[in-house]
Structures are given as C-alpha cells and as structure tokens.
Amino acid sequence: MNPLELLLSRKSHNKLVAPAPSDEQLNILFKAALRAPDHALLKPWYYRVYQEDSLATLGAKMAEAALKLDASISEEKLDKIRNKPLRAPMVVVASVKVKEHPKVPEIEQVLSGGASVQNLLMAAHFQGIGAMWRTGSLAFNLHLHSLLGFEKNEILTGFIYLGTEQGEKRAAKLLNIDDFVTRFS
Ligand SMILES: Cc1cc2nc3c(=O)[nH]c(=O)nc-3n(C[C@H](O)[C@H](O)[C@H](O)COP(=O)(O)O)c2cc1C
C-alpha cells in the first residue's frame, strides 16, 4: 500500500488485544507525534504510557476521580470505569501543557495537540497497530488530572487505546468532498 492509500484507509478499532506495540514501534509513534505543526515551537504535547499492571492503576485512578465528582455513583458504574483501560494492552494519555505566548493562544496549542495525536494514529496505522482515540467525561475530570500528575495548565486531549486488532474491521468510508469543500477561482 502506498502512503496515500494508507492515509485514506486509517480506521479506528475498538477491540484491541495483546501484543501491545513494541518499544521500537512505540518510539516511531512518538517520533511521529512530535513532528506535529507547532506555532512558535512551543512543543506543548505530552504523553503518558500505561501498560501491564499500570493499566489497572489507571483504572483505579479513574474510578477514584469519578467518585470524587459524584459521591453517589453506583458500584456498578465504578466497576465499569475501573475496567475501561483494560480494553487494550496499552493506553496512552495525551495532553497539552498550554504555555503563555503573546502570539499563540490556547486554541492553537490544543490544535497542535490534536495534530500530534493524529500523527501518532497514522504512525500506528502504518505499522499495523490498532488504535482508538477516546475521551469521555473523565478526560475533563480535574480530580483525574490531579491523580495523573497534571500541571495546572495541562489539558487532557485523549486516551489513545493501542494494541492488536481483533475481529473484522470495516473499511474506511470516504466522504463526499463536495459536501465539505467550497472552491473559489
Ligand atoms: C478528541 C476525540 C475524542 C473522541 N472520543 C471518543 C470516545 O470517547 N468514544 C468513542 O467511541 N469515540 C471517540 N472518538 C471517535 C473515535 O476515535 C473515532 O474517530 C470514530 O469512532 C470514527 O471512527 P474512525 O476513526 O474509524 O473514522 C473521539 C475522537 C476524537 C477526535
């Protein structure tokens, strides 16, 4: 497959099993992630990698944060939250540390964070690694940010689930360009 075909065929996958990306593959993911467009070279992107036992620790922190936000949450819901990171052999927490800059507002730094995650997803696809970008309400839970060691200016941009794809994958659907693009001449 040539690079353009790869680009057009990227598709998320939610059933991810072991093996997780190898160290070598992971390095390529992050090399790509750190090549995102970046106004004023602020390098605002950060990544935390969870695998093996630390996935359960991440789940426990998610449950603790959910309980702090809502003391009446049911045990059933807490259990579901606790198990979230166990849906893949690796979860990467992506974030952006927003820096003060006279010409680069927060939105530009978050956009750069999104581009960085997309680079990571594409590098995963190129290497045959399954991936799914998730957020959900926990991404915006400040108790979780604190439990994960976030700085005050740090925004969580995604939980990136990575692993080996299990089961059938539907083909990527290409949208009708004319619905989204207006050309002028
Ligand atoms: C910032 C962001 C957060 C997302 N969060 C979730 C999520 O929490 N749950 C989910 O099912 N999909 C989420 N998605 C969408 C999936 O990652 C995926 O893009 C979508 O299911 C479409 O599939 P595709 O990537 O194969 O086109 C999110 C996407 C983005 C960009």
Coordinates of C-alpha atoms and ligand atoms in Angstrom, one line a residue:
M1 CA 0.0 0.0 0.0
N2 CA 1.4 3.4 -0.9
P3 CA 1.4 6.3 1.7
L4 CA -1.7 7.9 0.2
E5 CA -3.7 4.6 0.4
L6 CA -2.6 4.2 4.0
L7 CA -3.7 7.7 4.8
L8 CA -7.1 7.1 3.3
S9 CA -7.6 3.7 4.9
R10 CA -7.0 4.7 8.6
K11 CA -9.8 3.4 10.7
S12 CA -10.3 3.2 14.5
H13 CA -10.7 -0.2 16.1
N14 CA -12.2 -0.8 19.5
K15 CA -11.4 -4.5 20.0
L16 CA -7.7 -4.4 20.8
V17 CA -5.7 -7.2 22.4
A18 CA -2.1 -8.2 23.2
P19 CA 0.5 -7.8 22.0
A20 CA 0.9 -4.1 22.7
P21 CA 3.2 -2.1 20.4
S22 CA 6.8 -3.0 21.0
D23 CA 9.3 -0.4 22.3
E24 CA 10.6 0.0 18.8
Q25 CA 7.1 0.6 17.4
L26 CA 6.3 2.9 20.2
N27 CA 9.3 5.1 19.5
I28 CA 8.1 5.5 15.9
L29 CA 4.7 6.5 17.2
F30 CA 6.2 9.2 19.4
K31 CA 8.7 10.4 16.8
A32 CA 5.7 11.0 14.5
A33 CA 3.6 12.6 17.3
L34 CA 6.5 15.0 18.0
R35 CA 6.5 16.1 14.3
A36 CA 3.2 18.0 14.6
P37 CA 2.9 21.5 13.3
D38 CA 3.7 23.8 16.2
H39 CA 3.4 27.6 16.2
A40 CA 6.5 29.2 17.8
L41 CA 7.9 25.8 18.5
L42 CA 6.3 25.6 22.0
K43 CA 6.3 21.8 22.0
P44 CA 3.1 21.6 24.1
W45 CA 2.4 17.9 23.7
Y46 CA 3.0 15.3 26.4
Y47 CA 2.3 11.6 26.6
R48 CA 2.0 9.1 29.5
V49 CA 2.1 5.4 28.6
Y50 CA 0.2 2.8 30.6
Q51 CA 0.6 -1.0 30.0
E52 CA 0.7 -4.2 32.0
D53 CA 0.0 -3.5 35.8
S54 CA -0.3 0.2 35.3
L55 CA -3.5 -0.2 33.3
A56 CA -5.3 -1.3 36.5
T57 CA -3.7 1.6 38.4
L58 CA -5.0 4.0 35.7
G59 CA -8.5 2.4 36.1
A60 CA -8.4 2.8 39.8
K61 CA -7.5 6.4 39.5
M62 CA -10.4 6.9 37.0
A63 CA -12.8 5.3 39.5
E64 CA -11.4 7.4 42.4
A65 CA -11.8 10.6 40.3
A66 CA -15.4 9.7 39.3
L67 CA -16.3 9.0 42.9
K68 CA -14.8 12.4 44.0
L69 CA -17.0 14.1 41.4
D70 CA -20.1 12.2 42.4
A71 CA -20.2 10.5 45.8
S72 CA -23.5 8.8 44.9
I73 CA -22.1 6.9 41.9
S74 CA -23.1 3.2 41.9
E75 CA -20.6 0.4 42.5
E76 CA -21.6 -1.0 39.1
K77 CA -20.6 2.3 37.3
L78 CA -17.4 2.5 39.3
D79 CA -16.5 -1.1 38.2
K80 CA -17.2 -0.2 34.6
I81 CA -14.9 2.8 34.9
R82 CA -12.2 0.8 36.6
N83 CA -12.2 -1.6 33.7
K84 CA -12.0 1.0 31.0
P85 CA -8.2 0.9 30.5
L86 CA -8.3 -2.9 30.4
R87 CA -9.9 -2.7 27.0
A88 CA -6.5 -2.6 25.3
P89 CA -3.0 -3.7 26.2
M90 CA -1.7 -0.1 26.1
V91 CA -3.3 3.2 26.8
V92 CA -1.6 6.5 26.1
V93 CA -2.8 9.6 27.8
A94 CA -2.2 12.5 25.5
S95 CA -2.1 16.1 26.9
V96 CA -1.1 19.6 26.1
K97 CA 0.6 21.9 28.5
V98 CA -0.6 25.3 27.5
K99 CA 2.2 27.8 27.6
E100 CA 1.9 31.6 27.8
H101 CA 2.8 33.2 24.5
P102 CA 1.8 36.6 23.0
K103 CA 1.1 35.1 19.5
V104 CA 0.0 31.6 20.3
P105 CA -3.4 31.3 22.1
E106 CA -4.5 28.2 23.8
I107 CA -6.6 27.0 20.9
E108 CA -3.6 26.8 18.6
Q109 CA -1.7 24.7 21.2
V110 CA -4.7 22.4 21.5
L111 CA -4.9 22.1 17.8
S112 CA -1.3 21.2 17.6
G113 CA -2.0 18.6 20.3
G114 CA -4.7 17.2 18.0
A115 CA -2.4 17.1 15.1
S116 CA 0.2 15.3 17.2
V117 CA -2.3 12.6 18.2
Q118 CA -3.3 12.2 14.5
N119 CA 0.3 11.8 13.6
L120 CA 0.5 9.1 16.3
L121 CA -2.6 7.4 14.9
M122 CA -1.2 7.4 11.4
A123 CA 2.2 6.0 12.5
A124 CA 0.2 3.3 14.3
H125 CA -1.8 2.5 11.1
F126 CA 1.4 2.4 9.0
Q127 CA 2.8 -0.2 11.4
G128 CA -0.4 -2.3 11.5
I129 CA -1.1 -1.3 15.1
G130 CA -4.8 -0.9 16.1
A131 CA -5.8 2.3 17.7
M132 CA -8.8 4.2 19.1
W133 CA -8.9 7.8 20.3
R134 CA -11.2 8.2 23.2
T135 CA -12.1 11.0 25.7
G136 CA -15.5 10.8 27.6
S137 CA -16.2 12.8 30.7
L138 CA -13.2 11.5 32.6
A139 CA -11.0 13.4 30.2
F140 CA -12.3 16.6 31.7
N141 CA -12.4 15.5 35.3
L142 CA -9.9 17.7 37.2
H143 CA -9.6 15.2 40.0
L144 CA -8.3 12.7 37.5
H145 CA -5.9 15.3 36.1
S146 CA -4.5 15.7 39.6
L147 CA -4.2 12.0 40.2
L148 CA -2.3 11.6 36.9
G149 CA 0.1 14.4 38.0
F150 CA -1.1 17.0 35.6
E151 CA 0.1 20.6 35.9
K152 CA -2.4 23.4 36.3
N153 CA -2.1 24.4 32.7
E154 CA -2.4 20.9 31.3
I155 CA -5.3 19.8 29.2
L156 CA -6.1 16.1 28.5
T157 CA -6.6 15.6 24.8
G158 CA -7.2 11.9 24.7
F159 CA -6.9 8.4 25.9
I160 CA -5.3 6.6 23.0
Y161 CA -6.0 2.9 23.1
L162 CA -3.4 0.8 21.3
G163 CA -3.0 -2.9 20.5
T164 CA -3.5 -5.7 18.1
E165 CA -6.8 -5.5 16.2
Q166 CA -9.2 -8.4 16.9
G167 CA -12.1 -9.3 14.7
E168 CA -13.2 -8.0 11.5
K169 CA -12.6 -4.4 10.6
R170 CA -15.0 -2.4 8.4
A171 CA -13.4 -0.5 5.5
A172 CA -12.8 3.3 6.0
K173 CA -15.7 5.2 4.3
L174 CA -14.7 8.1 2.2
L175 CA -17.0 11.1 2.4
N176 CA -18.2 13.2 -0.5
I177 CA -15.7 16.0 -0.9
D178 CA -18.3 18.4 -2.3
D179 CA -20.3 18.3 0.9
F180 CA -17.3 19.9 2.8
V181 CA -15.2 21.8 0.3
T182 CA -16.0 25.1 -1.4
R183 CA -13.6 26.1 -4.2
F184 CA -13.1 29.6 -5.5
S185 CA -11.4 30.7 -8.6
Ligands
LIG1 C1 -11.0 14.2 20.5 C2 -11.7 12.9 20.2 C3 -12.3 12.2 21.2 C4 -13.0 11.0 20.9 N1 -13.6 10.3 21.9 C5 -14.3 9.2 21.7 C6 -14.9 8.5 22.7 O1 -14.8 8.8 23.9 N2 -15.6 7.4 22.4 C7 -15.7 6.9 21.1 O2 -16.4 5.9 20.9 N3 -15.2 7.6 20.1 C8 -14.5 8.7 20.3 N4 -13.9 9.4 19.3 C9 -14.1 9.0 17.9 C10 -13.3 7.8 17.5 O3 -11.9 7.9 17.9 C11 -13.3 7.6 16.0 O4 -12.6 8.6 15.4 C12 -14.7 7.5 15.5 O5 -15.3 6.4 16.1 C13 -14.8 7.3 13.9 O6 -14.0 6.2 13.6 P1 -12.8 6.3 12.5 O7 -11.7 7.0 13.3 O8 -12.6 4.9 12.2 O9 -13.3 7.1 11.4 C14 -13.1 10.6 19.6 C15 -12.5 11.3 18.6 C16 -11.8 12.4 18.8 C17 -11.1 13.2 17.7

